[in-house]
Structures are given as C-alpha cells and as structure tokens.
Coordinates of C-alpha atoms in Angstrom, one line a residue:
M18 CA 0.0 0.0 0.0
I19 CA 2.9 2.4 0.8
K20 CA 4.4 1.7 -2.7
I21 CA 1.1 2.6 -4.4
S22 CA 0.8 5.8 -2.4
I23 CA 4.3 7.0 -3.4
T24 CA 3.3 6.6 -7.0
V25 CA 0.2 8.6 -6.4
I26 CA 2.1 11.4 -4.6
A27 CA 4.7 11.6 -7.5
S28 CA 1.8 11.9 -10.0
F29 CA 0.3 14.6 -7.9
F30 CA 3.5 16.8 -7.9
M31 CA 4.0 16.1 -11.6
L32 CA 0.5 17.4 -12.2
I33 CA 1.2 20.6 -10.3
S34 CA 4.3 21.2 -12.4
V35 CA 2.2 21.0 -15.6
I36 CA 0.0 23.8 -14.5
A37 CA 2.5 26.6 -15.0
Q38 CA 2.6 27.5 -18.7
P39 CA 4.1 30.5 -20.5
Q40 CA 1.6 33.3 -21.1
T41 CA 1.3 34.7 -24.7
R42 CA -2.0 36.4 -24.6
E43 CA -0.3 39.5 -23.2
D44 CA 1.9 39.6 -26.4
L45 CA -1.2 39.3 -28.6
E46 CA -2.9 42.1 -26.6
K47 CA 0.1 44.4 -27.1
Q48 CA 0.1 43.6 -30.8
K49 CA -3.6 44.3 -31.0
L50 CA -3.2 47.7 -29.3
Q51 CA -0.4 48.7 -31.7
L52 CA -2.6 47.7 -34.7
R53 CA -5.5 49.7 -33.3
R54 CA -3.2 52.8 -33.0
E55 CA -2.2 52.3 -36.6
L56 CA -5.9 51.9 -37.6
E57 CA -6.8 55.1 -35.8
Q58 CA -4.0 57.0 -37.5
T59 CA -5.0 55.8 -40.9
E60 CA -8.7 56.6 -40.2
R61 CA -7.7 60.1 -39.1
M62 CA -5.8 60.7 -42.3
L63 CA -8.5 59.2 -44.4
N64 CA -11.1 61.6 -42.8
E65 CA -8.8 64.5 -43.4
N66 CA -8.5 63.6 -47.1
K67 CA -12.2 63.1 -47.6
T68 CA -12.6 66.9 -47.6
K69 CA -11.3 66.7 -51.2
S70 CA -14.0 67.2 -53.9
K71 CA -13.4 63.8 -55.5
E72 CA -11.8 60.5 -54.9
N73 CA -8.1 60.1 -55.5
Y74 CA -5.2 57.7 -55.2
V75 CA -4.5 58.8 -51.6
Q76 CA -8.0 57.8 -50.5
W77 CA -7.7 54.4 -52.2
K78 CA -4.3 53.8 -50.7
L79 CA -5.5 54.8 -47.2
I80 CA -8.6 52.7 -47.3
N81 CA -6.6 49.8 -48.7
D82 CA -4.1 50.0 -45.9
K83 CA -7.0 50.3 -43.4
V84 CA -8.5 47.0 -44.8
N85 CA -5.1 45.3 -44.4
I86 CA -4.7 46.5 -40.8
Q87 CA -8.3 45.3 -40.1
D88 CA -7.3 41.9 -41.6
R89 CA -4.3 41.8 -39.2
I90 CA -6.5 42.6 -36.2
I91 CA -8.9 39.8 -37.1
D92 CA -5.9 37.4 -37.5
N93 CA -4.7 38.5 -34.1
I94 CA -8.1 37.8 -32.7
N95 CA -8.2 34.3 -34.3
R96 CA -4.8 33.5 -32.8
D97 CA -6.2 34.6 -29.4
I98 CA -9.2 32.4 -29.9
N99 CA -7.0 29.4 -30.7
L100 CA -4.9 30.1 -27.6
L101 CA -8.1 30.2 -25.5
D102 CA -9.3 27.0 -27.0
N103 CA -6.0 25.3 -26.2
N104 CA -6.3 26.6 -22.6
L105 CA -9.8 25.3 -22.4
I106 CA -8.7 21.8 -23.6
K107 CA -5.7 21.8 -21.2
T108 CA -7.8 23.0 -18.3
Q109 CA -10.5 20.4 -18.9
R110 CA -7.7 17.7 -19.2
D111 CA -6.3 18.9 -15.8
I112 CA -9.7 18.7 -14.2
N113 CA -10.2 15.1 -15.5
R114 CA -6.7 14.2 -14.1
Y115 CA -7.6 15.7 -10.8
D116 CA -10.9 13.7 -10.7
K117 CA -8.9 10.5 -11.3
L118 CA -6.3 11.4 -8.7
L119 CA -9.0 12.2 -6.2
D120 CA -10.7 8.8 -6.8
T121 CA -7.4 7.1 -6.2
L122 CA -6.6 9.1 -3.1
K123 CA -10.0 8.5 -1.6
Q124 CA -9.9 4.8 -2.3
E125 CA -6.5 4.4 -0.6
Y126 CA -7.6 6.6 2.3
A127 CA -10.7 4.5 2.7
K128 CA -8.6 1.3 2.8
S129 CA -6.3 2.8 5.4
M130 CA -9.4 3.9 7.5
V131 CA -10.8 0.4 7.3
Y132 CA -7.5 -1.1 8.3
A133 CA -7.3 1.3 11.2
Y134 CA -10.9 0.5 12.3
K135 CA -10.2 -3.2 12.3
N136 CA -7.1 -2.7 14.4
R137 CA -8.4 0.1 16.6
S138 CA -7.9 -1.8 19.9
N139 CA -5.1 -0.6 22.1
Y140 CA -4.5 -4.2 23.1
D141 CA -3.7 -5.1 19.4
F142 CA -1.2 -2.2 19.1
L143 CA 0.5 -3.2 22.4
N144 CA 0.5 -6.8 21.5
F145 CA 2.1 -5.8 18.1
I146 CA 4.8 -3.9 20.0
F147 CA 5.5 -6.3 22.8
S148 CA 5.6 -9.4 20.5
A149 CA 8.8 -8.0 19.1
A150 CA 11.8 -10.4 19.3
S151 CA 14.1 -7.7 20.6
F152 CA 14.1 -4.2 21.9
N153 CA 15.4 -2.8 18.5
D154 CA 12.6 -4.6 16.8
A155 CA 10.1 -3.0 19.2
I156 CA 11.5 0.5 18.4
K157 CA 11.1 -0.2 14.7
R158 CA 7.5 -1.2 15.2
I159 CA 6.7 1.9 17.1
T160 CA 8.4 4.0 14.4
Y161 CA 6.3 2.1 11.8
L162 CA 3.1 2.9 13.7
K163 CA 4.0 6.6 13.8
S164 CA 4.8 6.6 10.1
Y165 CA 1.5 4.9 9.3
R166 CA -0.4 7.5 11.3
N167 CA 1.5 10.4 9.5
Y168 CA 0.8 8.7 6.2
R169 CA -2.9 8.7 6.9
E170 CA -2.8 12.4 7.8
M171 CA -0.8 13.1 4.6
Q172 CA -3.5 11.3 2.6
G173 CA -6.2 13.5 4.0
E174 CA -4.1 16.7 3.3
N175 CA -3.4 15.5 -0.3
I176 CA -7.2 15.0 -0.8
L177 CA -7.9 18.5 0.5
R178 CA -5.1 20.1 -1.6
T179 CA -6.2 18.3 -4.7
Q180 CA -9.8 19.4 -4.2
D181 CA -8.6 23.0 -3.9
L182 CA -6.5 22.7 -7.1
R183 CA -9.4 21.2 -8.9
K184 CA -11.6 24.0 -7.8
Q185 CA -9.1 26.6 -9.1
R186 CA -9.0 24.9 -12.5
V187 CA -12.8 24.8 -12.6
E188 CA -12.8 28.6 -11.9
E189 CA -10.1 29.1 -14.6
L190 CA -12.2 27.1 -17.0
S191 CA -15.2 29.3 -16.4
G192 CA -13.1 32.4 -16.7
T193 CA -11.5 31.3 -20.0
K194 CA -15.0 30.5 -21.4
E195 CA -16.1 34.0 -20.5
K196 CA -13.0 35.6 -22.1
K197 CA -13.6 33.5 -25.3
S198 CA -17.1 34.8 -25.4
I199 CA -15.9 38.4 -25.2
V200 CA -13.2 37.8 -27.8
L201 CA -15.8 36.2 -30.2
K202 CA -18.0 39.3 -29.8
D203 CA -15.0 41.5 -30.6
K204 CA -14.3 39.4 -33.7
D205 CA -17.9 39.8 -34.9
K206 CA -17.5 43.6 -34.4
E207 CA -14.2 43.7 -36.4
M208 CA -15.7 41.5 -39.2
S209 CA -18.6 44.0 -39.5
A210 CA -16.1 46.9 -39.7
L211 CA -14.0 45.0 -42.3
E212 CA -17.1 44.5 -44.5
K213 CA -17.9 48.2 -44.3
E214 CA -14.4 49.2 -45.2
Q215 CA -14.2 46.7 -48.0
R216 CA -17.4 48.2 -49.5
E217 CA -15.9 51.7 -49.2
K218 CA -12.7 50.5 -50.9
D219 CA -14.8 49.1 -53.8
R220 CA -16.7 52.3 -54.0
I221 CA -13.6 54.4 -54.3
L222 CA -12.1 52.0 -56.8
S223 CA -15.3 52.3 -58.9
E224 CA -15.1 56.1 -58.8
L225 CA -11.5 56.1 -59.8
K226 CA -12.2 53.9 -62.8
K227 CA -14.7 56.5 -63.9
Q228 CA -11.8 59.0 -64.0
G229 CA -9.8 56.6 -66.2
K230 CA -8.7 59.1 -68.9
Q231 CA -7.9 61.8 -66.4
L232 CA -6.0 59.4 -64.2
N233 CA -4.0 58.1 -67.2
N234 CA -3.0 61.6 -68.1
Q235 CA -2.1 62.3 -64.5
M236 CA 0.0 59.1 -64.3
A237 CA 1.8 60.0 -67.5
A238 CA 2.6 63.5 -66.0
T239 CA 3.8 61.9 -62.8
K240 CA 6.1 59.4 -64.5
K241 CA 7.5 62.3 -66.6
Q242 CA 8.1 64.4 -63.5
L243 CA 9.7 61.5 -61.6
K244 CA 12.0 60.9 -64.6
K245 CA 13.1 64.5 -64.5
V246 CA 13.9 64.3 -60.8
D247 CA 15.9 61.0 -61.4
N248 CA 17.9 62.8 -64.1
A249 CA 18.5 65.8 -61.9
I250 CA 19.8 63.6 -59.1
A251 CA 22.1 61.7 -61.5
A252 CA 23.4 65.0 -62.9
A253 CA 24.1 66.3 -59.4
I254 CA 26.0 63.2 -58.4
K255 CA 28.0 63.2 -61.6
R256 CA 28.9 66.9 -61.1
A257 CA 30.0 66.1 -57.5
L258 CA 32.1 63.2 -58.7
D259 CA 33.7 65.3 -61.4
E260 CA 34.5 68.1 -59.0
A261 CA 35.9 65.6 -56.5
R262 CA 38.1 64.0 -59.2
K263 CA 39.4 67.5 -60.3
T264 CA 40.2 68.4 -56.7
A265 CA 41.9 65.0 -56.1
L266 CA 44.0 65.4 -59.3
K267 CA 44.9 69.0 -58.4
K268 CA 46.0 67.8 -54.9
A269 CA 47.9 64.9 -56.4
A270 CA 49.7 67.3 -58.7
N271 CA 50.6 69.6 -55.9
D272 CA 51.8 66.7 -53.8
E273 CA 54.0 65.5 -56.7
S274 CA 55.5 68.9 -57.2
K275 CA 56.4 69.1 -53.5
R276 CA 57.9 65.6 -53.7
I277 CA 60.1 66.5 -56.8
A278 CA 61.2 69.8 -55.2
A279 CA 62.1 67.9 -52.0
E280 CA 64.1 65.3 -54.0
K281 CA 66.0 68.1 -55.9
A282 CA 66.8 69.9 -52.7
A283 CA 68.1 66.6 -51.2
A284 CA 70.2 65.9 -54.3
K285 CA 71.7 69.4 -54.1
N286 CA 72.6 68.9 -50.4
N287 CA 74.2 65.6 -51.2
A288 CA 76.3 67.1 -54.0
N289 CA 77.6 69.8 -51.6
V290 CA 78.4 67.3 -49.0
S291 CA 80.5 65.2 -51.5
T292 CA 82.8 68.2 -52.3
A293 CA 83.3 69.3 -48.7
P294 CA 85.3 67.5 -46.0
A295 CA 83.3 64.6 -44.6
T296 CA 81.9 65.8 -41.4
K297 CA 78.3 64.6 -41.6
A298 CA 76.5 61.7 -43.1
P299 CA 74.6 62.4 -46.3
V300 CA 71.0 63.3 -45.9
V301 CA 68.8 60.5 -47.1
V302 CA 65.2 61.4 -48.2
K303 CA 62.8 58.5 -47.7
K304 CA 60.3 58.0 -50.5
A305 CA 56.8 58.6 -49.4
Q306 CA 54.8 55.4 -48.9
P307 CA 51.9 55.1 -51.4
K308 CA 48.7 56.0 -49.7
K309 CA 45.7 53.6 -49.5
A310 CA 43.1 54.4 -52.1
P311 CA 40.0 56.1 -50.5
E312 CA 36.7 54.2 -50.4
S313 CA 35.2 56.8 -52.7
V314 CA 36.6 59.9 -54.6
L315 CA 33.8 61.8 -52.8
L316 CA 35.3 61.2 -49.4
N317 CA 37.8 63.7 -48.0
S318 CA 39.1 64.8 -44.6
E319 CA 36.1 67.1 -44.2
N320 CA 33.3 64.7 -44.8
I321 CA 34.6 61.2 -43.9
A322 CA 33.3 61.4 -40.4
V323 CA 29.8 62.5 -41.6
N324 CA 29.8 59.6 -44.1
A325 CA 30.6 57.1 -41.3
N326 CA 27.9 58.5 -39.0
F327 CA 25.4 58.4 -41.8
V328 CA 26.1 54.7 -42.4
N329 CA 26.0 54.0 -38.7
N330 CA 22.5 55.6 -38.5
R331 CA 21.0 53.4 -41.2
G332 CA 17.5 52.5 -40.0
A333 CA 17.5 55.3 -37.4
L334 CA 17.3 58.5 -39.6
P335 CA 14.4 60.9 -38.7
W336 CA 11.7 61.3 -41.2
P337 CA 11.9 64.5 -43.4
V338 CA 8.4 65.6 -42.1
D339 CA 7.0 65.5 -38.6
K340 CA 3.6 64.1 -39.6
G341 CA 3.6 61.9 -42.7
Y342 CA 2.3 58.8 -44.3
M343 CA 4.1 56.6 -46.8
L344 CA 2.0 56.9 -50.0
M345 CA 4.4 55.3 -52.5
H346 CA 7.1 52.9 -51.5
Y347 CA 10.5 52.1 -53.2
G348 CA 10.1 49.8 -56.2
S349 CA 6.9 48.8 -57.9
N350 CA 3.6 50.3 -56.8
K351 CA 0.4 48.7 -58.2
L352 CA -2.2 51.4 -58.8
P353 CA -6.0 51.0 -58.7
S354 CA -6.1 51.0 -62.5
G355 CA -3.8 48.0 -62.5
T356 CA -0.8 49.9 -63.9
V357 CA 2.5 49.8 -62.1
L358 CA 4.5 52.8 -61.1
D359 CA 8.2 52.2 -60.4
M360 CA 9.7 54.4 -57.7
T361 CA 13.4 55.1 -57.1
G362 CA 12.5 56.8 -53.8
L363 CA 9.3 57.0 -51.7
T364 CA 6.5 59.5 -51.5
I365 CA 5.4 60.8 -48.1
A366 CA 1.9 62.3 -47.9
T367 CA 1.7 65.3 -45.5
E368 CA 0.0 68.6 -45.0
I369 CA 0.5 71.2 -47.7
G370 CA 3.1 73.7 -46.4
S371 CA 4.5 71.3 -43.8
A372 CA 8.2 71.9 -42.9
V373 CA 10.6 69.6 -44.7
K374 CA 13.7 68.8 -42.7
S375 CA 17.2 67.4 -43.4
V376 CA 17.5 63.8 -42.2
F377 CA 21.2 64.2 -41.4
D378 CA 24.2 66.6 -41.4
G379 CA 25.4 67.5 -44.8
V380 CA 26.1 70.1 -47.5
V381 CA 23.6 71.4 -50.0
S382 CA 24.8 69.9 -53.3
K383 CA 22.1 71.5 -55.5
V384 CA 18.9 73.5 -55.4
L385 CA 16.9 73.4 -58.7
Y386 CA 13.5 73.6 -60.3
V387 CA 11.8 70.7 -61.9
E388 CA 8.8 72.1 -63.7
D389 CA 7.0 74.1 -61.1
M390 CA 8.4 72.4 -58.1
Q391 CA 11.7 72.8 -56.3
V392 CA 14.2 70.1 -55.4
V393 CA 17.0 70.1 -52.8
I394 CA 19.9 67.6 -52.9
L395 CA 22.1 67.2 -49.9
Q396 CA 25.5 65.4 -49.8
H397 CA 26.5 63.3 -46.8
G398 CA 30.0 62.1 -47.8
R399 CA 29.4 59.5 -50.5
Y400 CA 25.7 59.5 -49.9
F401 CA 23.0 61.9 -51.1
S402 CA 19.5 62.6 -49.8
T403 CA 17.0 64.4 -52.1
Y404 CA 13.8 66.3 -51.2
S405 CA 11.4 66.9 -54.1
N406 CA 8.0 68.5 -54.6
L407 CA 8.8 71.6 -52.4
S408 CA 6.9 74.8 -52.7
S409 CA 9.7 76.9 -51.3
V410 CA 13.3 76.4 -50.2
A411 CA 15.2 77.8 -47.2
V412 CA 18.8 76.8 -48.1
Q413 CA 21.2 77.5 -50.9
T414 CA 23.9 75.5 -52.8
G415 CA 27.1 75.0 -50.7
Q416 CA 25.4 75.7 -47.4
E417 CA 26.1 73.3 -44.5
V418 CA 22.9 71.9 -42.8
K419 CA 22.3 70.0 -39.6
T420 CA 20.0 67.1 -38.8
G421 CA 16.4 68.4 -38.5
Q422 CA 17.1 71.8 -40.1
V423 CA 14.2 73.1 -42.2
I424 CA 15.2 73.1 -45.9
G425 CA 11.8 73.9 -47.4
K426 CA 8.0 73.4 -47.4
A427 CA 5.9 70.6 -48.9
A428 CA 3.8 71.4 -52.0
A429 CA 0.7 69.8 -53.4
N430 CA 1.1 66.8 -55.8
L431 CA -0.9 66.3 -58.9
D432 CA -3.8 64.9 -56.8
G433 CA -3.9 68.2 -54.8
V434 CA -2.6 66.4 -51.7
G435 CA 0.5 67.6 -49.8
A436 CA 3.4 65.2 -50.5
V437 CA 7.2 65.0 -50.5
D438 CA 9.3 62.7 -52.7
F439 CA 12.3 61.5 -50.8
Y440 CA 15.4 59.7 -52.2
I441 CA 18.7 58.3 -50.9
N442 CA 21.5 57.5 -53.3
D443 CA 25.2 56.7 -53.2
E444 CA 27.5 57.5 -56.2
K445 CA 26.3 54.5 -58.1
N446 CA 22.9 53.2 -56.9
N447 CA 19.4 54.2 -55.9
L448 CA 18.8 53.0 -52.3
D449 CA 15.5 52.2 -50.5
P450 CA 14.9 55.2 -48.2
A451 CA 12.5 53.1 -46.0
K452 CA 15.5 51.0 -44.8
W453 CA 17.3 54.1 -43.7
L454 CA 14.4 55.9 -41.9
R455 CA 13.4 54.9 -38.3
R456 CA 10.2 53.0 -37.9
R457 CA 7.2 54.9 -36.7

C-alpha cells in the first residue's frame, strides 16, 4: 500500500508542475493595441483627405491600408481564440486528471481507515509492539506505527489540496470561457467593420475607374516628373564626382610637385656634401609610402566622419516631415487601375506647407527647379538625400545643414494632396529610403 501511495504522490506533484505554462495572450494584446493605433491614425488621415472634392489615389491607398490593418487585427483575434481553445482543452484535461487522482486518493484513504478501524484496539497495538523479538525490533514497530499515522494524515491533506487545485481549475475554465465569449464578440465587431471598409474601398475604386482618362494623363505626367527628378539627381551626383576628381587630381599634382622639389633639394645637399670635408653623413630622403586608395573619390578629410555616421545611423534616420504617411514605396507600386509605377524613392503624404527637414548633417549639393516644383539635394559624404516637390526652399547651394534643419516646405502633388518625394543614393545606386528611416 505504501508503494502505491508513493506513485500517487509523485503523479500529484507532476500534475502541479504541468499547471505553469508561459503566457502569450499578453503579447497578442500588445500587438492588437499597436494595430488599433495604426488603424486610428489611418482613419484620421482618411477623414482629413475626404474633404477633397473627388476620390483620389491617396484615399484608395489609405482605405486599402485600413483594410489590411483590419485583416491583421482579425488574424490577431483568431490566434487569441486558438490560444483560449487550447487553454480550455488543457484546463479540462487537468480537471479530468484531478478527478482520477481524487478517486485514487479517496480509495486508498478508505482502505487505510478500514484497516485502522479493524485494528483500533489498544491491546492489538500493544501486543504488536511487545511481541517483538528484541528491543530494537520493538522500536522499529513503534516507528512504523507513527509513520503509518503520519501517512494517513498526509493522505487527508493530499485530498484537500487536490480538491482546492481542482476548484481553481474549474474557476479558470469558467473564466476562460467568459474571455472567449468576449473575444468572439470582438471578432464579430471587427468583421462587420471590415465588411464596411471593403465596401468603401470598392466604391472608391469604382469612382477612380470612372476617372480613367484623367488618371492616365495624370499618371503620365507623374512618370515624366519622376524621370526628370531622377535625371537631376544623377546629374548632381555626376557633377559632385567630377568636382571631387578634379580636386583630387589637383591635390595629387601639388603633392607630386612638392615631392620633386624635396628630392631636388636633397640631391643638391648631397652634392655639396661630396665636395666638402666629410663631417656629416649624407641626408637620405625617404620616399613617401603610397597612400591607400580612398573608399570613394567623394570622401575627404572634411566629410569622412559625416559619411561614417550616416552609415551607422542606417535604420534610425528621422523622417523628413514631422507628420507623414508613406504613399508610394520604393520599387513597384500597383495602382487601382492595375498599372505599375516604379519608384526610385518614396512619396510621403503630409499637409501642404509642412516643414521639410534634413534627415542628417550634410552640405547642399544642388537647389533646382523641376517644372513648377523645387528640389533640394544634400550630400553626406558619398551619400545623397533628395527632397522633391517643395513649394519653397530655405537653403542654398554650398550651405552646411544640420539634422532636423528646415530646408523647405511641402507642396501639393498632382492629386492636390501635400506630398514630399524623398530619395537616398550613393554615387552608383538608388537606395531604398525606408530601410534608412526609423520605424514609426
């Protein structure tokens, strides 16, 4: 009987250890709160844009993003429901185990009580002790009787403790069912909102299709404008490279002239020494060690530190506007009409007249007009940042600027919405600006 009870007790403690499980609903709740904040921000921008007289790409983009966020919220809720279902199954399984454990404990406790009842006479206990063959054997029998009494008490305590644990699990089961009911209602609410937003998205898409010819003309004008900006950036980078090469060649020529003059002076000194009494060792001019080629011709002693800091801040640069929304991303953008617009930068929607700021320390490489908008190109070592679609500019070519310094104001795009086109390049490639800006 003692061997059986040890097995039961071991199972009891194993069952207790199973109860503690890592919590993940908190993570899901944090994610849901973040998604709701994104949804509120998108809703706010969508409402602001609805003041326009007709539907435009910005409205479609915002409602499309809103639908995507709503989908993610529903996915979050579904994962929460799955987690609750798993908890329900686990809790019910624990309750069933507790029921079996209680049955076993009660049966053994009943057996021990029956045994104690049958041997309740003090005479039987005394006879059991005094019938020992030796004094040591009698001590062992007394110890056994005490252990047996303690064992019965422990059986009773285990039953009470198991009943308390079962009660807790039953309460947890009830609480989990209530939470699941609340989450299911939340899901129904979000599904209704998603259906409403999907209808609004379809409506805007339908209105945009009615503007087919106008949108096609607008898209052609946009592509033409973007091409001009790309050409202006390429020209500015080429000019910077040419100027840097000329400066490098001029410096190299000056260094070579100085080296030749030094060698001639040394040779003259050596000639004078050879005709005079030998008093001093001839002067030996060491040839200068060839310098390591720079990483880029654009780098020099003045901007190499800025270049390194710019690279180190990849993914942490501030946005060029305080309040903005990514309208077009780097690469291919599929429009409501089905056409694709390839972007070498990104477009940030913002309020008309918003301050546009430098994302890092640098020098103004170029300020120019592209059609009726202004463009500012900044140089950060071998990297360039470009700010296009500005209504006004507050800097001039050659001026040094600091991070966060206002360089101009945002203008309206062809949709009549405030927007800034933002680019990042090195001397050879277009780079994805989103990978350089900090996440919002």
